[in-house]
Each structure stands twice: as C-alpha cells, then as structure tokens.
Amino acid sequence: MRKEHKTIGGYIELQLPEGQEQYPSFIKLNTGRNAFEYLLRIKKYSLVYLPYFTCEVLLEPLRRLSIPYRFYRIDRQLEPQIDFEPEENACLLYTNYFGIKQDTVRRLAKTVKNLIVDNAQAFFCPPVAGIDTFYSCRKFFGVPDGAYLYTESNTRLSLESDISVYRFSHLIKSIDLSIETGYHDYLKNNIILGNNPIKKMSVLSQRILSGIDYEECRSIRNANFQHLHQGLAGINQLPIQLDSIDGPMVYPLVIDQSGARKALIAKKIFVATYWPNVLEWAGEDLFEHYLARHLLPLPLDHRYRIRDMDHILETVRSLL
Ligand SMILES: Cc1ncc(COP(=O)(O)O)c(C=O)c1O
C-alpha cells in the first residue's frame, strides 16, 4: 500500500526551530509523576520509600496502583537518612534537590537497591548508568508538560499520545500579555495535569523541546547560580558544594527570616514554597518542616542575566 503523502500548502503553521532534544533516546511521556508510575508498573514494586520532602503529586501513581509507601527523612545536607533495611521488593525514590545533589545520586547508586532518581528538579543531570531516572520538562522550559524516563528495562507499556494544545494558554499569554496575566491559566493547567493518565509526550511539547539551545540554558543557569552563591554563601544555612553543580533549577537560599518569602513576592520576585504538603506530612520539630518554611528558591533560569541576579541580591539584602 502506498503511504499517504503529507499535506502540502494551506496556511503557514507556527514555525519552531528544529534541533535535538536533550534526551532523544529516553522514553517520552506526558508528566514526571506518570514516568514514576511507568516505572512502578514495569518493575512491580510492592512498597515505596519516599522522602518527606517532596511534591505530593508523586502520591498520585501510588494511589492509582494501590502501592503502600513510607516516608524517610533527609538531613541538613539533604542526604537521605537510610537507617532502615528496605524490603526485598521495595524501591527508594530520591529527589535530586534543585539539581545540586548529583554527587549524592552517584553515591546512592552504588549502595541502594532499587533506587529511583527523581530528576524533576535536575533536568541537566544525566542519569547514572543502570539507575531508573525520570525528568519533568515544564520546570525548566516553556512547555505545558512532558517527561523523560531512563531505564535499562526492556519492558514497554503501549500508550496513546497526549495532546497539549488545550494546556497552552499560560505560555502564550505570558508573551503577549504578561506572566501575571497567564498565572491563573498556569494554575488551571496544574489541576488538569493531576490524575492525567500516562500517555506519550505530545507532539507539540516534543517539537518545542527539539528547538531549545540546551547548552546556552545550562551555562546561563551555572553563571547565575555562581553569582548568587558568591553573594549569599555567607548567610545561607544550606551547605552547597559548588564544583559538582551543573544546570541547577534554582538557588536554594535558607534563611531564618520570617516574612522573607512574602516580601520577595511583593517585590515581584516570585519564590515558590517547596512544598506546602511537607508542612502537613512532617511534624513541626522535623528539619523538613523547617526547610519548607524557610527555603527561598531563587529563580536563575535562562531568562535572566547577572544584572537580574544583582537585583535579587540587593532585594534579599534589603530584607535582612
Ligand atoms: C520533585 C518533583 N518530582 C516530580 C514532580 C512531578 O512532575 P510533573 O508535574 O511533570 O508530573 C514534581 C512537580 O510536579 C516535583 O516537584
């Protein structure tokens, strides 16, 4: 049978740069949480160890698959406190926090059986060979969804493709109107992504991800991170090892300054809370609770240059 030729002519479509994705050979899925679900389904784990300090959307697949989970703690260096013996068919998920914990990931890869690495905050950290690792694209780039999964397993689920076009309005509004105008749509999109079944990454997200200059994004993030660190290392309660950091998500500043988050937001420096659910999961006496309250994840992505980082530094200093 002759294959039908593609349509020729008609209106001109949105033109996007053509290039290569960062992880072209990985399994391409619609969301990070669903990449986690994909792993749970193919590996058939019967128990999951999760850090208290993570995002609650990771519970969605566990509830869907009725897999029990237990929380474990992290210490003040964000290292997991594995003071228990994981069961034979259990897995342990570790989050590469802010993209600054690659050394820890490498260490855990050697010692923890059935390790799953959540690189949702560490897009630029490559997986450690043989270690199941997933990525979420929307935390780093202007896409509504998209995830990559690296696994050595050959088992594959058969999936239909997701369609992203109806989750796009915040991305377009931010260009033509303003980030603030698109914010409501962004929140709506977050709700829509909840309990969305596993699907393949949409063609639209994949096309956008194929047109990004990843090296440029990575080097801007590194320069911005270093600049912020120079200015803030002296007051940051979180110890940071600069040499292994490559393409981080944010600069994690921890200071015991009540009202700092609100004050930054009032000055139009938007810092999220990672994560509101941690305040419910972890008791007030736990470090995780303290971290969720006092962490200020300072933006440093490809949209910003050193002068923007200087503005952040000045603003933070004005709060002290
Ligand atoms: C640490 C972490 N892991 C995983 C996810 C899930 O990613 P996605 O929104 O693509 O499902 C998120 C956020 O949503 C996250 O913050």
Tab-separated table of C-alpha atoms and ligand atoms in Angstrom:
chain	number	residue	atom	x	y	z
A	1	MET	CA	0.000	0.000	0.000
A	2	ARG	CA	1.280	3.466	-0.815
A	3	LYS	CA	1.831	5.722	2.181
A	4	GLU	CA	-0.234	8.889	2.031
A	5	HIS	CA	1.880	11.967	1.355
A	6	LYS	CA	1.826	14.793	3.896
A	7	THR	CA	-0.447	17.762	3.252
A	8	ILE	CA	1.086	20.403	1.019
A	9	GLY	CA	0.036	24.032	1.140
A	10	GLY	CA	-2.678	25.649	3.210
A	11	TYR	CA	-1.836	28.212	5.857
A	12	ILE	CA	1.613	28.575	7.319
A	13	GLU	CA	1.911	26.922	10.681
A	14	LEU	CA	3.726	28.083	13.803
A	15	GLN	CA	7.406	27.906	12.990
A	16	LEU	CA	9.635	26.395	15.613
A	17	PRO	CA	13.403	25.928	15.450
A	18	GLU	CA	14.446	22.401	14.572
A	19	GLY	CA	17.131	20.774	16.655
A	20	GLN	CA	17.588	17.925	19.043
A	21	GLU	CA	16.075	17.085	22.376
A	22	GLN	CA	18.375	16.730	25.371
A	23	TYR	CA	17.435	13.076	25.844
A	24	PRO	CA	16.250	11.839	22.433
A	25	SER	CA	16.618	8.145	23.219
A	26	PHE	CA	14.704	8.101	26.519
A	27	ILE	CA	11.065	7.059	26.911
A	28	LYS	CA	8.964	10.177	26.288
A	29	LEU	CA	5.915	10.598	28.484
A	30	ASN	CA	3.441	13.294	29.456
A	31	THR	CA	4.385	14.033	33.080
A	32	GLY	CA	7.075	13.303	35.632
A	33	ARG	CA	4.633	11.658	38.020
A	34	ASN	CA	3.497	9.382	35.186
A	35	ALA	CA	7.092	8.466	34.413
A	36	PHE	CA	7.261	7.366	38.056
A	37	GLU	CA	4.066	5.355	37.514
A	38	TYR	CA	5.536	3.780	34.370
A	39	LEU	CA	8.470	2.510	36.435
A	40	LEU	CA	6.242	1.220	39.203
A	41	ARG	CA	4.157	-0.661	36.668
A	42	ILE	CA	7.035	-2.288	34.816
A	43	LYS	CA	9.068	-3.085	37.943
A	44	LYS	CA	6.066	-4.178	40.018
A	45	TYR	CA	7.421	-2.876	43.327
A	46	SER	CA	5.201	-3.585	46.299
A	47	LEU	CA	6.411	-0.800	48.622
A	48	VAL	CA	7.892	2.666	48.020
A	49	TYR	CA	10.121	4.741	50.298
A	50	LEU	CA	9.606	8.446	49.634
A	51	PRO	CA	11.240	11.467	51.241
A	52	TYR	CA	9.006	13.626	53.428
A	53	PHE	CA	10.493	16.490	51.498
A	54	THR	CA	8.956	16.131	48.072
A	55	CYS	CA	5.965	17.104	46.000
A	56	GLU	CA	2.631	15.484	46.792
A	57	VAL	CA	1.797	14.746	43.147
A	58	LEU	CA	4.091	11.732	43.456
A	59	LEU	CA	1.378	10.116	45.545
A	60	GLU	CA	-0.988	10.104	42.537
A	61	PRO	CA	0.533	6.972	40.941
A	62	LEU	CA	0.838	5.256	44.319
A	63	ARG	CA	-2.857	5.747	44.958
A	64	ARG	CA	-3.777	4.713	41.431
A	65	LEU	CA	-1.800	1.484	41.741
A	66	SER	CA	-2.629	0.973	45.441
A	67	ILE	CA	1.045	0.676	46.355
A	68	PRO	CA	1.817	1.366	50.028
A	69	TYR	CA	4.503	3.922	50.836
A	70	ARG	CA	6.595	5.023	53.796
A	71	PHE	CA	8.359	8.314	54.323
A	72	TYR	CA	12.038	8.664	55.130
A	73	ARG	CA	13.945	11.675	56.376
A	74	ILE	CA	16.726	13.816	54.935
A	75	ASP	CA	19.415	15.587	56.944
A	76	ARG	CA	20.612	19.184	56.789
A	77	GLN	CA	22.756	18.395	53.722
A	78	LEU	CA	19.637	16.949	52.016
A	79	GLU	CA	21.138	13.469	52.260
A	80	PRO	CA	18.712	10.593	52.809
A	81	GLN	CA	18.775	9.033	56.260
A	82	ILE	CA	18.529	5.383	55.402
A	83	ASP	CA	18.515	3.909	58.884
A	84	PHE	CA	16.253	1.023	57.871
A	85	GLU	CA	16.586	-2.097	55.727
A	86	PRO	CA	14.351	-1.770	52.639
A	87	GLU	CA	12.305	-4.891	51.929
A	88	GLU	CA	13.190	-7.172	49.013
A	89	ASN	CA	10.580	-5.787	46.614
A	90	ALA	CA	10.652	-2.195	47.815
A	91	CYS	CA	12.143	0.779	45.956
A	92	LEU	CA	13.519	4.031	47.271
A	93	LEU	CA	12.901	7.320	45.499
A	94	TYR	CA	15.444	10.087	45.979
A	95	THR	CA	14.936	13.625	44.688
A	96	ASN	CA	17.948	15.345	43.185
A	97	TYR	CA	17.057	18.541	45.053
A	98	PHE	CA	17.312	21.721	42.967
A	99	GLY	CA	19.706	19.854	40.662
A	100	ILE	CA	22.515	20.170	43.216
A	101	LYS	CA	22.648	16.600	44.557
A	102	GLN	CA	24.265	14.692	41.708
A	103	ASP	CA	27.152	13.552	43.949
A	104	THR	CA	24.651	12.052	46.360
A	105	VAL	CA	22.829	10.341	43.492
A	106	ARG	CA	26.118	8.772	42.378
A	107	ARG	CA	26.811	7.564	45.899
A	108	LEU	CA	23.313	6.136	46.389
A	109	ALA	CA	23.542	4.388	43.031
A	110	LYS	CA	26.308	2.236	44.489
A	111	THR	CA	24.615	1.406	47.773
A	112	VAL	CA	20.815	1.474	47.419
A	113	LYS	CA	18.999	-1.410	45.776
A	114	ASN	CA	16.012	-0.489	43.566
A	115	LEU	CA	16.843	3.213	43.548
A	116	ILE	CA	14.637	5.599	41.557
A	117	VAL	CA	16.039	9.066	40.937
A	118	ASP	CA	13.591	11.942	40.603
A	119	ASN	CA	15.370	14.472	38.406
A	120	ALA	CA	12.311	16.725	38.017
A	121	GLN	CA	14.483	19.477	39.531
A	122	ALA	CA	17.655	18.333	37.790
A	123	PHE	CA	16.987	18.371	34.057
A	124	PHE	CA	20.656	18.739	33.196
A	125	CYS	CA	21.936	15.924	35.417
A	126	PRO	CA	22.419	12.829	33.263
A	127	PRO	CA	21.242	9.519	34.680
A	128	VAL	CA	23.727	7.212	36.355
A	129	ALA	CA	24.113	4.110	34.169
A	130	GLY	CA	21.602	1.437	35.116
A	131	ILE	CA	19.647	3.613	37.587
A	132	ASP	CA	15.984	4.342	36.803
A	133	THR	CA	15.651	8.126	36.462
A	134	PHE	CA	12.871	10.454	35.400
A	135	TYR	CA	12.662	14.094	34.350
A	136	SER	CA	9.888	16.690	34.090
A	137	CYS	CA	10.323	19.339	31.390
A	138	ARG	CA	7.946	22.106	32.449
A	139	LYS	CA	10.077	23.096	35.455
A	140	PHE	CA	12.885	24.130	33.113
A	141	PHE	CA	11.330	25.095	29.777
A	142	GLY	CA	8.246	26.738	28.326
A	143	VAL	CA	6.206	23.593	27.757
A	144	PRO	CA	2.934	22.669	29.470
A	145	ASP	CA	4.029	19.067	30.132
A	146	GLY	CA	6.499	16.431	29.029
A	147	ALA	CA	8.768	13.967	30.798
A	148	TYR	CA	11.679	11.670	30.039
A	149	LEU	CA	12.316	8.294	31.571
A	150	TYR	CA	15.609	6.460	31.540
A	151	THR	CA	15.544	2.764	32.389
A	152	GLU	CA	17.540	-0.265	31.315
A	153	SER	CA	14.392	-2.383	31.430
A	154	ASN	CA	13.137	-3.558	28.038
A	155	THR	CA	9.520	-3.812	29.146
A	156	ARG	CA	7.353	-1.231	27.407
A	157	LEU	CA	3.769	-0.097	28.002
A	158	SER	CA	1.656	0.568	24.966
A	159	LEU	CA	0.328	4.124	25.195
A	160	GLU	CA	-1.536	6.713	23.177
A	161	SER	CA	-0.107	10.205	22.676
A	162	ASP	CA	-1.152	13.103	24.859
A	163	ILE	CA	-2.495	16.326	23.329
A	164	SER	CA	-1.156	19.508	24.944
A	165	VAL	CA	-2.758	22.228	22.876
A	166	TYR	CA	-5.514	22.971	25.399
A	167	ARG	CA	-2.980	23.446	28.178
A	168	PHE	CA	-1.014	26.110	26.418
A	169	SER	CA	-2.716	29.403	27.147
A	170	HIS	CA	-0.446	30.483	30.037
A	171	LEU	CA	2.623	30.074	27.843
A	172	ILE	CA	1.206	32.263	25.084
A	173	LYS	CA	-0.362	34.818	27.412
A	174	SER	CA	2.968	35.313	29.168
A	175	ILE	CA	4.452	36.521	25.874
A	176	ASP	CA	1.628	38.690	24.547
A	177	LEU	CA	0.209	39.949	27.848
A	178	SER	CA	2.298	39.209	30.936
A	179	ILE	CA	3.398	36.395	33.231
A	180	GLU	CA	0.882	37.642	35.795
A	181	THR	CA	-1.986	37.514	33.272
A	182	GLY	CA	-1.161	33.905	32.438
A	183	TYR	CA	-0.770	32.801	36.054
A	184	HIS	CA	-4.400	31.788	36.544
A	185	ASP	CA	-4.205	29.565	33.453
A	186	TYR	CA	-0.959	28.083	34.776
A	187	LEU	CA	-2.725	27.077	37.984
A	188	LYS	CA	-5.605	25.638	35.970
A	189	ASN	CA	-3.119	23.636	33.950
A	190	ASN	CA	-1.599	22.223	37.141
A	191	ILE	CA	-5.026	20.980	38.177
A	192	ILE	CA	-5.673	19.454	34.759
A	193	LEU	CA	-2.348	17.609	34.915
A	194	GLY	CA	-3.436	15.955	38.160
A	195	ASN	CA	-4.693	12.433	37.623
A	196	ASN	CA	-4.000	12.591	33.928
A	197	PRO	CA	-3.333	9.013	32.745
A	198	ILE	CA	0.082	8.008	31.427
A	199	LYS	CA	0.434	8.923	27.792
A	200	LYS	CA	3.274	9.523	25.400
A	201	MET	CA	4.634	13.061	25.280
A	202	SER	CA	2.560	15.249	22.962
A	203	VAL	CA	3.967	16.071	19.535
A	204	LEU	CA	3.687	19.763	20.390
A	205	SER	CA	5.773	19.546	23.574
A	206	GLN	CA	8.286	17.379	21.780
A	207	ARG	CA	8.578	19.870	18.909
A	208	ILE	CA	9.231	22.713	21.334
A	209	LEU	CA	11.766	20.649	23.256
A	210	SER	CA	13.546	19.919	19.969
A	211	GLY	CA	14.151	23.609	19.333
A	212	ILE	CA	15.869	24.582	22.575
A	213	ASP	CA	19.519	25.564	22.860
A	214	TYR	CA	20.266	23.391	25.879
A	215	GLU	CA	23.911	24.343	26.195
A	216	GLU	CA	23.022	28.011	26.402
A	217	CYS	CA	20.342	27.351	29.027
A	218	ARG	CA	22.742	25.261	31.052
A	219	SER	CA	25.576	27.793	31.013
A	220	ILE	CA	23.288	30.705	31.948
A	221	ARG	CA	21.988	28.718	34.898
A	222	ASN	CA	25.527	27.914	36.019
A	223	ALA	CA	26.694	31.536	35.776
A	224	ASN	CA	23.633	32.829	37.619
A	225	PHE	CA	23.952	30.185	40.322
A	226	GLN	CA	27.611	31.016	40.921
A	227	HIS	CA	26.857	34.716	41.127
A	228	LEU	CA	24.074	34.231	43.651
A	229	HIS	CA	26.238	31.866	45.665
A	230	GLN	CA	29.076	34.395	45.838
A	231	GLY	CA	26.676	36.889	47.299
A	232	LEU	CA	24.745	34.578	49.601
A	233	ALA	CA	27.035	31.739	50.730
A	234	GLY	CA	27.812	33.651	53.922
A	235	ILE	CA	24.193	33.721	55.070
A	236	ASN	CA	22.861	30.527	53.505
A	237	GLN	CA	22.135	27.846	56.106
A	238	LEU	CA	22.171	25.201	53.385
A	239	PRO	CA	25.697	23.941	52.655
A	240	ILE	CA	26.392	23.957	48.920
A	241	GLN	CA	29.211	22.163	47.101
A	242	LEU	CA	29.737	24.318	44.019
A	243	ASP	CA	32.067	22.070	41.998
A	244	SER	CA	29.551	19.357	41.090
A	245	ILE	CA	26.687	21.685	40.158
A	246	ASP	CA	25.639	21.773	36.517
A	247	GLY	CA	22.449	23.384	35.215
A	248	PRO	CA	20.618	23.713	38.552
A	249	MET	CA	16.939	24.567	38.815
A	250	VAL	CA	17.062	27.402	41.390
A	251	TYR	CA	19.400	28.796	44.036
A	252	PRO	CA	18.178	27.309	47.319
A	253	LEU	CA	18.585	30.001	49.976
A	254	VAL	CA	17.673	29.008	53.515
A	255	ILE	CA	17.470	31.864	55.994
A	256	ASP	CA	15.580	32.139	59.240
A	257	GLN	CA	13.795	35.329	58.316
A	258	SER	CA	10.066	35.291	58.784
A	259	GLY	CA	8.129	37.081	56.095
A	260	ALA	CA	11.021	36.940	53.588
A	261	ARG	CA	9.017	34.979	51.016
A	262	LYS	CA	6.093	37.381	51.171
A	263	ALA	CA	8.427	40.374	50.953
A	264	LEU	CA	10.187	38.982	47.873
A	265	ILE	CA	6.876	38.251	46.180
A	266	ALA	CA	5.687	41.792	46.995
A	267	LYS	CA	8.801	42.996	45.133
A	268	LYS	CA	7.871	40.816	42.161
A	269	ILE	CA	10.482	38.137	42.795
A	270	PHE	CA	8.378	35.019	42.731
A	271	VAL	CA	9.641	32.286	45.030
A	272	ALA	CA	7.606	29.116	45.387
A	273	THR	CA	7.082	27.045	48.531
A	274	TYR	CA	8.650	23.596	48.228
A	275	TRP	CA	6.303	22.077	49.196
A	276	PRO	CA	3.111	23.087	51.051
A	277	ASN	CA	2.281	19.393	51.609
A	278	VAL	CA	5.542	18.934	53.581
A	279	LEU	CA	4.091	21.205	56.273
A	280	GLU	CA	1.319	18.627	56.692
A	281	TRP	CA	3.390	15.466	56.290
A	282	ALA	CA	6.295	16.359	58.581
A	283	GLY	CA	5.837	17.384	62.217
A	284	GLU	CA	6.927	20.869	63.277
A	285	ASP	CA	10.008	19.515	65.018
A	286	LEU	CA	11.414	17.933	61.825
A	287	PHE	CA	14.055	19.607	59.659
A	288	GLU	CA	11.830	19.043	56.603
A	289	HIS	CA	9.189	21.284	58.160
A	290	TYR	CA	11.784	23.971	58.817
A	291	LEU	CA	13.083	23.650	55.257
A	292	ALA	CA	9.642	24.008	53.699
A	293	ARG	CA	9.088	27.185	55.740
A	294	HIS	CA	12.484	28.804	55.274
A	295	LEU	CA	13.635	27.769	51.819
A	296	LEU	CA	13.618	30.569	49.254
A	297	PRO	CA	14.196	29.022	45.816
A	298	LEU	CA	15.629	31.973	43.897
A	299	PRO	CA	14.988	31.956	40.133
A	300	LEU	CA	18.088	31.811	37.914
A	301	ASP	CA	16.901	30.391	34.616
A	302	HIS	CA	17.835	31.268	31.035
A	303	ARG	CA	15.602	34.368	31.030
A	304	TYR	CA	17.921	36.141	33.446
A	305	ARG	CA	21.405	37.618	33.358
A	306	ILE	CA	23.883	38.771	36.001
A	307	ARG	CA	22.177	42.160	36.384
A	308	ASP	CA	18.959	40.347	37.315
A	309	MET	CA	20.886	38.294	39.858
A	310	ASP	CA	22.287	41.549	41.278
A	311	HIS	CA	18.742	42.807	41.653
A	312	ILE	CA	17.817	39.622	43.544
A	313	LEU	CA	20.900	40.015	45.769
A	314	GLU	CA	20.078	43.631	46.578
A	315	THR	CA	16.477	42.744	47.339
A	316	VAL	CA	17.423	39.832	49.603
A	317	ARG	CA	19.958	42.021	51.461
A	318	SER	CA	17.312	44.677	51.994
A	319	LEU	CA	15.262	42.114	53.936
A	320	LEU	CA	17.999	41.144	56.392
B	1	LIG	C1	10.270	16.907	42.911
B	1	LIG	C2	9.164	16.671	41.921
B	1	LIG	N1	9.058	15.463	41.349
B	1	LIG	C3	8.115	15.201	40.430
B	1	LIG	C4	7.201	16.157	40.050
B	1	LIG	C5	6.171	15.778	39.032
B	1	LIG	O1	6.405	16.332	37.780
B	1	LIG	P1	5.167	16.511	36.784
B	1	LIG	O2	4.450	17.762	37.198
B	1	LIG	O3	5.774	16.596	35.416
B	1	LIG	O4	4.311	15.317	36.965
B	1	LIG	C6	7.250	17.425	40.640
B	1	LIG	C7	6.310	18.503	40.331
B	1	LIG	O5	5.264	18.475	39.847
B	1	LIG	C8	8.272	17.699	41.585
B	1	LIG	O6	8.365	18.899	42.167
